[in-house]
mmCIF file of C-alpha atoms in Angstrom:
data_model
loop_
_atom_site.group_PDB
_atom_site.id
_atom_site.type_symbol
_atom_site.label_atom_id
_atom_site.label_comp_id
_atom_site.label_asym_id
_atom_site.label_seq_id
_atom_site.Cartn_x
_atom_site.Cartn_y
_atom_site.Cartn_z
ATOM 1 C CA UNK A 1 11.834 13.346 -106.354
ATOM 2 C CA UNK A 2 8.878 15.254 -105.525
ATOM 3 C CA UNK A 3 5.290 16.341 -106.042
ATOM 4 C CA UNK A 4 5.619 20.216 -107.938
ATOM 5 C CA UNK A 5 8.982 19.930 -105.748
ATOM 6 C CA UNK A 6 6.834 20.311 -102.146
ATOM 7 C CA UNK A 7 8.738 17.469 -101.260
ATOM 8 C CA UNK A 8 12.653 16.755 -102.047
ATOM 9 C CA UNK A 9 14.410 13.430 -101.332
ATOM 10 C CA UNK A 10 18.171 13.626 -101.685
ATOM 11 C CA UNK A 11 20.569 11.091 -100.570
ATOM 12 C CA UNK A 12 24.117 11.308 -100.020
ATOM 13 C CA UNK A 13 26.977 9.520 -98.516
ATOM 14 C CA UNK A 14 24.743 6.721 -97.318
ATOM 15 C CA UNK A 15 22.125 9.594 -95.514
ATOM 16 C CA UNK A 16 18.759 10.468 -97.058
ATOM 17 C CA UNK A 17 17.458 13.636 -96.643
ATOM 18 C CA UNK A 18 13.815 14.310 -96.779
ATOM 19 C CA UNK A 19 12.775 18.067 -96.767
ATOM 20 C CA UNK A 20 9.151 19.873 -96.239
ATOM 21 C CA UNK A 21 9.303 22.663 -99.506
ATOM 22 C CA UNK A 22 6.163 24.591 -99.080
ATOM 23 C CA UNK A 23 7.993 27.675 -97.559
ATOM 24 C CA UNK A 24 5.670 30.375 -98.575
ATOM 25 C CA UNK A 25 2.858 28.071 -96.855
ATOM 26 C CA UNK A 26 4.963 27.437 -93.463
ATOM 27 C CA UNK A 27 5.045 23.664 -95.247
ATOM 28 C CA UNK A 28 1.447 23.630 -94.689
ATOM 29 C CA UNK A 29 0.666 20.107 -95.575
ATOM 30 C CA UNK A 30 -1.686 19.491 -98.816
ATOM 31 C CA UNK A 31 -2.604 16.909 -101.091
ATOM 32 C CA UNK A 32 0.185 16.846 -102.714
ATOM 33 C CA UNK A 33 2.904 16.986 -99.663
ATOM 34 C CA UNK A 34 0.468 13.598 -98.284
ATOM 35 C CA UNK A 35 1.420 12.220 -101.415
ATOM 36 C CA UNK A 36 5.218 12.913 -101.555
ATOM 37 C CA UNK A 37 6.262 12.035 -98.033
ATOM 38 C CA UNK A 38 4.878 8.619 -98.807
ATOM 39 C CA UNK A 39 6.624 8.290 -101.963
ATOM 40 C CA UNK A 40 9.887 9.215 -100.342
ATOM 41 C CA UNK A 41 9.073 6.823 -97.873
ATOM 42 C CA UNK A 42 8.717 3.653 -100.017
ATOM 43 C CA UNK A 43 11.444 4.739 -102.093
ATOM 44 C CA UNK A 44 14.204 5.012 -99.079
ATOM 45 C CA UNK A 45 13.023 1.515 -98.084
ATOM 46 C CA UNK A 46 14.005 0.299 -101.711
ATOM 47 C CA UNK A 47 16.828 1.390 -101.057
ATOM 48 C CA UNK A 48 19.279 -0.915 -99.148
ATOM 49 C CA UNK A 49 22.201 1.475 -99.444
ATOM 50 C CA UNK A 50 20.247 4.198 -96.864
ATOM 51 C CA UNK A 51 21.995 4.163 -93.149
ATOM 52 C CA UNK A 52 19.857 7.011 -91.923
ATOM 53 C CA UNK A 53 17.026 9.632 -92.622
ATOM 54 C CA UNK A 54 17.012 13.477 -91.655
ATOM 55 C CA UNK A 55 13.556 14.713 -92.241
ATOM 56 C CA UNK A 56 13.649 18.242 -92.088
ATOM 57 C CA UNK A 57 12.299 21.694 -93.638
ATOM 58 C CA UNK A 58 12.972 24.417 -95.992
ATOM 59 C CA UNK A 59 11.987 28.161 -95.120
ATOM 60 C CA UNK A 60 11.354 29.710 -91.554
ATOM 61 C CA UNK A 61 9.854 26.777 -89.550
ATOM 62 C CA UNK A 62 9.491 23.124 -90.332
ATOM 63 C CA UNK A 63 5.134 22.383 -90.539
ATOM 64 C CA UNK A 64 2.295 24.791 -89.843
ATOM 65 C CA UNK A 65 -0.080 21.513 -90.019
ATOM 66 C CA UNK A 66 -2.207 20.682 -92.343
ATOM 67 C CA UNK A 67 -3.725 23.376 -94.670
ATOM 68 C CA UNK A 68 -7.254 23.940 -93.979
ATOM 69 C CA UNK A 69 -7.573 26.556 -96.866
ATOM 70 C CA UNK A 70 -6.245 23.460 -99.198
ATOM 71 C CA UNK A 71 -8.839 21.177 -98.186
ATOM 72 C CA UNK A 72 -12.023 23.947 -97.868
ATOM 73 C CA UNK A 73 -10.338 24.211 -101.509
ATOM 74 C CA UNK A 74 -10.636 20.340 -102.735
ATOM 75 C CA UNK A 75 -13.291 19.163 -100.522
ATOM 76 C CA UNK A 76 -12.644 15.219 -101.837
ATOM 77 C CA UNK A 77 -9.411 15.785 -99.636
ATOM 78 C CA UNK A 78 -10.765 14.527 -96.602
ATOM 79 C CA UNK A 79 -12.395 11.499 -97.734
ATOM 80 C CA UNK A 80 -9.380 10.850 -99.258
ATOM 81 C CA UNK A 81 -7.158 11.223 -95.890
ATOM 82 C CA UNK A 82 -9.579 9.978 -93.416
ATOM 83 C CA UNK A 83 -10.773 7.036 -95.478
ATOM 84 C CA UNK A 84 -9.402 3.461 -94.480
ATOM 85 C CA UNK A 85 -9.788 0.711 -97.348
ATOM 86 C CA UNK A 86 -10.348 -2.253 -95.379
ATOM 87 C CA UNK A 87 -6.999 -4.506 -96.917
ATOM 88 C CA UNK A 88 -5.107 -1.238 -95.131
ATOM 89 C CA UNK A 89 -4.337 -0.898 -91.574
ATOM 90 C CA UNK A 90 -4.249 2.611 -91.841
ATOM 91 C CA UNK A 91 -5.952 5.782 -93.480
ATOM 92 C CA UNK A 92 -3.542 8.230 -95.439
ATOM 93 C CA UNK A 93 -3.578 10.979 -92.518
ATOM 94 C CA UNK A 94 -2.316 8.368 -90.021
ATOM 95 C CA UNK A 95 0.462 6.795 -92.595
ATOM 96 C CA UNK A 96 1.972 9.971 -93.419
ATOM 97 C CA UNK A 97 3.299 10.325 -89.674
ATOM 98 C CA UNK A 98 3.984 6.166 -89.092
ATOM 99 C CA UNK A 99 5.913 5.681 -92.116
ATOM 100 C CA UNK A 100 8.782 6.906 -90.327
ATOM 101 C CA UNK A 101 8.175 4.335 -87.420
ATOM 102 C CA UNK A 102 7.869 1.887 -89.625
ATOM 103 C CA UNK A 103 11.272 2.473 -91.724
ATOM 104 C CA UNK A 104 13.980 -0.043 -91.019
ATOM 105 C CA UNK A 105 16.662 2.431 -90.728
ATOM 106 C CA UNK A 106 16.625 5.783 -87.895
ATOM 107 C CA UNK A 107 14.908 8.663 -88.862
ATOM 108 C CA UNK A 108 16.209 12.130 -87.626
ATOM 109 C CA UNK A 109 13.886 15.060 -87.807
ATOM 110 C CA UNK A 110 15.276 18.801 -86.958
ATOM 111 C CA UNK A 111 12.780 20.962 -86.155
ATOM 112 C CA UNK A 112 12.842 24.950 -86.637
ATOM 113 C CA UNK A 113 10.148 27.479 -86.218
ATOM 114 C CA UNK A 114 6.718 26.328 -86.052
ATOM 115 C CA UNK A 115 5.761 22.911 -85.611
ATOM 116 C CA UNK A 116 1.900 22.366 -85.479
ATOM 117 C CA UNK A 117 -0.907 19.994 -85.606
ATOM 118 C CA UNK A 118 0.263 17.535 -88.328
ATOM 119 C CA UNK A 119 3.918 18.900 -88.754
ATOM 120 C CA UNK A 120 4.060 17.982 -85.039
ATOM 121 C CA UNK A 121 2.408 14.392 -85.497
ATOM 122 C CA UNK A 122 5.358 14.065 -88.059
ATOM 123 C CA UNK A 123 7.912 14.985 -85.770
ATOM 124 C CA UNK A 124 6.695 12.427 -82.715
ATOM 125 C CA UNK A 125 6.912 9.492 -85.425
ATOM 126 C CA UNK A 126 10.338 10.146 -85.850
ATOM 127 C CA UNK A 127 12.866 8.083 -83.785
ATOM 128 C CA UNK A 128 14.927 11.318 -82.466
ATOM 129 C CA UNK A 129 13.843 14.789 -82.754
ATOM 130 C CA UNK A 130 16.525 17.618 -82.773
ATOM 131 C CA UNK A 131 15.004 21.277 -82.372
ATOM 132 C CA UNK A 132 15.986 24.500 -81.546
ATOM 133 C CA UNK A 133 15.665 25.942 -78.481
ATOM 134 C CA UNK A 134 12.960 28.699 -79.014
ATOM 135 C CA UNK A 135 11.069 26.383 -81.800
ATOM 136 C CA UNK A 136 7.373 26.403 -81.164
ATOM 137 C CA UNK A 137 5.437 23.550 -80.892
ATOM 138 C CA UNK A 138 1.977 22.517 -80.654
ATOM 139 C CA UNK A 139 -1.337 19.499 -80.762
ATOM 140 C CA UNK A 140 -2.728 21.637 -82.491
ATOM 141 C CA UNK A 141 -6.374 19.575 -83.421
ATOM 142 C CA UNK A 142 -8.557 20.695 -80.342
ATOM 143 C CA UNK A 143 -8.489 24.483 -81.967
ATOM 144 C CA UNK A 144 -10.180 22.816 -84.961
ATOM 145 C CA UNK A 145 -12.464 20.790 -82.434
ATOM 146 C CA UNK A 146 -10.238 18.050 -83.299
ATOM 147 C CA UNK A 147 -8.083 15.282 -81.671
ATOM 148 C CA UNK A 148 -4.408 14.188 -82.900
ATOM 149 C CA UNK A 149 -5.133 11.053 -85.439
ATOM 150 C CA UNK A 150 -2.336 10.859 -87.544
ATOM 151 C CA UNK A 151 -0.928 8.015 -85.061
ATOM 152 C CA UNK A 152 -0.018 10.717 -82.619
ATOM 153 C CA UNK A 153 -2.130 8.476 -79.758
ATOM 154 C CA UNK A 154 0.719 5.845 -80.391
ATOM 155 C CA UNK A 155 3.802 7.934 -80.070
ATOM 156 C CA UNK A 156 2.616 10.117 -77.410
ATOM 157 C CA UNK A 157 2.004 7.349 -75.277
ATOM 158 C CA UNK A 158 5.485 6.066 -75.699
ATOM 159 C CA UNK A 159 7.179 9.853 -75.601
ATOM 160 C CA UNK A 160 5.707 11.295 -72.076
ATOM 161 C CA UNK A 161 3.134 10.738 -69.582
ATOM 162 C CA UNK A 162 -0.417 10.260 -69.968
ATOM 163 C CA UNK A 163 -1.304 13.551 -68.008
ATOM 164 C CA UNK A 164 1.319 15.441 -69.646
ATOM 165 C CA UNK A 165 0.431 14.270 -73.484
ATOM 166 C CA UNK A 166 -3.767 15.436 -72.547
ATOM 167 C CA UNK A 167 -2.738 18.839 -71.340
ATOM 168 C CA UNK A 168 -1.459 18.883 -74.329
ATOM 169 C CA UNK A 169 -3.868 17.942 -76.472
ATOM 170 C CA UNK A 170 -7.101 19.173 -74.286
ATOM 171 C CA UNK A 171 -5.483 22.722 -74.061
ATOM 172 C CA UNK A 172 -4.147 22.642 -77.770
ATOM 173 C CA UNK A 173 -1.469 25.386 -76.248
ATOM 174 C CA UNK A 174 1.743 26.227 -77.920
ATOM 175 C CA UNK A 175 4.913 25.154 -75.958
ATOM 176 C CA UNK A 176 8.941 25.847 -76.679
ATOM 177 C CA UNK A 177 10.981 22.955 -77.677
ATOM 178 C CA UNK A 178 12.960 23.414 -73.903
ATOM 179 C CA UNK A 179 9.511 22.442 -72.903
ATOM 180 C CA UNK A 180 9.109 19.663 -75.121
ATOM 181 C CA UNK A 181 12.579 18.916 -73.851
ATOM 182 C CA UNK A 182 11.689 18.574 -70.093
ATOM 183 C CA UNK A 183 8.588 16.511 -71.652
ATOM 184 C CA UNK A 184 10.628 14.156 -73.373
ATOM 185 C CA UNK A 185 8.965 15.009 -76.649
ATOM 186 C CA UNK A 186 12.402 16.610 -78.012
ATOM 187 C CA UNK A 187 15.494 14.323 -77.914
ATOM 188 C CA UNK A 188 17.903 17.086 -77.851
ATOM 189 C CA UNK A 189 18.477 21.100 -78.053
ATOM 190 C CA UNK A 190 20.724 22.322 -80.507
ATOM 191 C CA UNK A 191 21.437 25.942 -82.315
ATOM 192 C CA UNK A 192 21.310 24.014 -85.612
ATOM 193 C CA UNK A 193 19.214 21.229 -85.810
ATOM 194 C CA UNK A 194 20.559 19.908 -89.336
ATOM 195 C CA UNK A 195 24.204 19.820 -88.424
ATOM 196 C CA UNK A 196 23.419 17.941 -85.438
ATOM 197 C CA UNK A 197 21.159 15.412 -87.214
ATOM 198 C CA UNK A 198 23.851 15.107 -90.098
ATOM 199 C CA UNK A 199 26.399 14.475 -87.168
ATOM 200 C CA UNK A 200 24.035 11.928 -85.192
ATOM 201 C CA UNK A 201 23.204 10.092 -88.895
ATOM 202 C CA UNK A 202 27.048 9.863 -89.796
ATOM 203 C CA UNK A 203 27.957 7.845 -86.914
ATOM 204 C CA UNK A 204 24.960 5.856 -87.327
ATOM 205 C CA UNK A 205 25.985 4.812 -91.064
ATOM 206 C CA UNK A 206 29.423 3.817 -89.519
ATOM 207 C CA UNK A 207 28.021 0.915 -87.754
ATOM 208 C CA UNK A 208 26.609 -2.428 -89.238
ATOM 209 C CA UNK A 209 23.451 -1.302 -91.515
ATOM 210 C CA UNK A 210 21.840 -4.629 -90.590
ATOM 211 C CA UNK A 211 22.155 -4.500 -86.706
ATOM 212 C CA UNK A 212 20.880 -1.360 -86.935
ATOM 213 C CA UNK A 213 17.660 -2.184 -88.720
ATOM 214 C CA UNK A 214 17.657 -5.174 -86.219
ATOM 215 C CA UNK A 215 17.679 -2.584 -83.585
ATOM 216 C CA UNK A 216 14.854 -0.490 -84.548
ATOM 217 C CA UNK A 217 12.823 -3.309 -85.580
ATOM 218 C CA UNK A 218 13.820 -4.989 -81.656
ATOM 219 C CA UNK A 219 12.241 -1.479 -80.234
ATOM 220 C CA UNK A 220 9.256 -1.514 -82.098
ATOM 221 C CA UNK A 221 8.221 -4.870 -81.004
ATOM 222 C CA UNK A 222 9.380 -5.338 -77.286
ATOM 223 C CA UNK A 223 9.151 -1.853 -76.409
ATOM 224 C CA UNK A 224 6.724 -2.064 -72.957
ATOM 225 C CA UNK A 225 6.183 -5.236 -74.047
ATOM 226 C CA UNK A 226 6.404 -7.614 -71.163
ATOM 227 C CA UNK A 227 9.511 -9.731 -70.089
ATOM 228 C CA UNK A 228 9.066 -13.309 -71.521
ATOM 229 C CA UNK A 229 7.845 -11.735 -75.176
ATOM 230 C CA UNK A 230 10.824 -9.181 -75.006
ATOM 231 C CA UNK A 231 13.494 -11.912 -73.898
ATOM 232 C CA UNK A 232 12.068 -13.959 -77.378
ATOM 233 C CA UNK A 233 11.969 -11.605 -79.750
ATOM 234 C CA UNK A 234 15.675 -10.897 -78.771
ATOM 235 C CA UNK A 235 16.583 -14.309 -79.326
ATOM 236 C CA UNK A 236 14.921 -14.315 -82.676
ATOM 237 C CA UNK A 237 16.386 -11.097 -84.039
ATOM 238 C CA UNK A 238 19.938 -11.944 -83.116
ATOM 239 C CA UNK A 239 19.582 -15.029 -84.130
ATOM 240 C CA UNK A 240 19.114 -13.445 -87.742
ATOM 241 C CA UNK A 241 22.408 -11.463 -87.270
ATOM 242 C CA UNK A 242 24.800 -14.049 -86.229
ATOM 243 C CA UNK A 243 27.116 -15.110 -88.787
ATOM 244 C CA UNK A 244 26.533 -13.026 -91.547
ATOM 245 C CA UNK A 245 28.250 -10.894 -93.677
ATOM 246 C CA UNK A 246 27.993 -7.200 -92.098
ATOM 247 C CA UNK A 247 27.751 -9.259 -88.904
ATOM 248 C CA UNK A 248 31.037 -10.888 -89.967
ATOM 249 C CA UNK A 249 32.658 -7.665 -91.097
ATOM 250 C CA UNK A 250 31.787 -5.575 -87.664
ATOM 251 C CA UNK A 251 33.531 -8.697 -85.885
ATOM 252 C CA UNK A 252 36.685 -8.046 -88.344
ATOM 253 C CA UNK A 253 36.570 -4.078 -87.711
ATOM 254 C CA UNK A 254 36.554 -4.465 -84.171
ATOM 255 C CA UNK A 255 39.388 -6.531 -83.953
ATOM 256 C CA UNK A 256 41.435 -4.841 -86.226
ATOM 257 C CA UNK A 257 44.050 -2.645 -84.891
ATOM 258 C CA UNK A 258 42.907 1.331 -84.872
ATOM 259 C CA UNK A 259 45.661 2.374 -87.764
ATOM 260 C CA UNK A 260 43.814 0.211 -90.018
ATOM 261 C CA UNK A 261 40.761 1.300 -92.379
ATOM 262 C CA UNK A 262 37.703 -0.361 -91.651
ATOM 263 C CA UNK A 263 36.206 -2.530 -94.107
ATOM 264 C CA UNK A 264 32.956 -0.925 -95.453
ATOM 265 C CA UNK A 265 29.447 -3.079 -94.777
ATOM 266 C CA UNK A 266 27.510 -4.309 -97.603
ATOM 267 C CA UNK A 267 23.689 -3.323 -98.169
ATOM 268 C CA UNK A 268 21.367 -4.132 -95.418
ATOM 269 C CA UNK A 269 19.004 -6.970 -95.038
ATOM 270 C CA UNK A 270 15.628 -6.362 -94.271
ATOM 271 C CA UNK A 271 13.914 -6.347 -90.730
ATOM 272 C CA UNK A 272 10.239 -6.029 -91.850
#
């Protein structure tokens, strides 16, 4: 699928792979690449049979941010972005990154070259982010007298420390993934980023689809959450694992003796 191809969604062996394809434009994000990531989006959540997402980029670096010579172009772009409908609980700009938080299965994002401004945004909302050593990365809004709103206050604030994310963002200066490593912004280092999010992805679609969309969703809502709420919602979500069927057949696989092929897990339930 895609929107004039600037956005590809292939999935294989379980794994759905999302790819930025605006090379010539450093996947400069437009109108049209808005549109496509969200489309990709709802369709990997139709789909029951995806174990994992790697979000990731064709050409020389994986998001120069949005394209401002796209919207000086098509003016009604911003209203169109920055515009919430009140039945929504968020404007376009901001979905585009927290569709990826809000997926019930991991999403994997390998980063390459640049990754600015929006491209970056896209990158936090991920749930690991693989990069290259000498990728360069930046918040890039305050060069555009701008701050990070495409939910970037919500991940930085659950990626690094408060003084670290508004150097950042104040200063708008570019940094090396090793930094973002030491920053905890980058999960992990790696010469190539796809190959290690393919490997991370395939032993992630070994494992029972349904505990692992239990286990995201768990995160999401007791993550610095405080004791008493974190204690119930972990009562609640493994209360809606016990007993059934993927449940049932992780209990058979890991009893079964080593020489013998696991069974494979059905579809998973949703977590929403």
């Amino acid at each position: 699928m895609s929107n004039d191809n600037k956005v590809i969604l292939e999935v294989r062996d379980h794994i759905a792979w999302v790819y930025l394809n605006r090379p010539e434009k450093l996947n400069g994000l437009d109108m049209d690449m808005f549109n496509g990531l969200v489309a990709a989006a709802k369709k990997i959540r139709k789909d029951r049979s995806v174990r994992a997402v790697i979000l990731a980029a064709k050409g020389e670096s994986f998001s120069a941010g949005l394209d401002f010579k796209a919207v000086s172009k098509t003016p009604s772009m911003i209203p169109k972005l920055f515009l919430k409908f009140p039945w929504t609980k968020m404007n376009l700009a901001q979905r585009i990154a927290h569709i990826w938080r809000d997926l019930p299965v991991p999403v994997i994002c390998a980063i390459h070259g640049n990754c600015f401004g929006g491209g970056m945004q896209i990158a936090l909302a991920a749930d690991y982010r693989i990069a290259t050593p000498d990728a360069n990365l930046c918040i890039m809004e305050m060069k555009w007298g701008l701050i990070p709103d495409m939910s970037g206050m919500v991940t930085l604030s659950r990626l690094t420390r408060v003084d670290i994310a508004q150097e950042l963002t104040m200063t708008g200066r570019q940094f090396s993934a090793e930094e973002g490593y030491e920053y905890g912004l980058i999960s992990k280092l790696a010469a190539d980023p796809q190959a290690e999010a393919l490997a991370l992805a395939e032993t992630i679609a070994t494992k029972s689809p349904d505990a692992i969309a239990a286990t995201k969703y768990l995160f999401k809502k007791t993550w610095k959450a405080d004791t008493w709420k974190a204690l119930r919602w972990e009562r609640w979500v493994q209360t809606r694992l016990l007993g059934r069927k993927n449940q049932q057949i992780a209990m058979k696989n890991g009893l079964a003796g080593k020489d013998k092929a696991p069974k494979p897990f059905v579809n998973r339930r949703s977590f929403r």
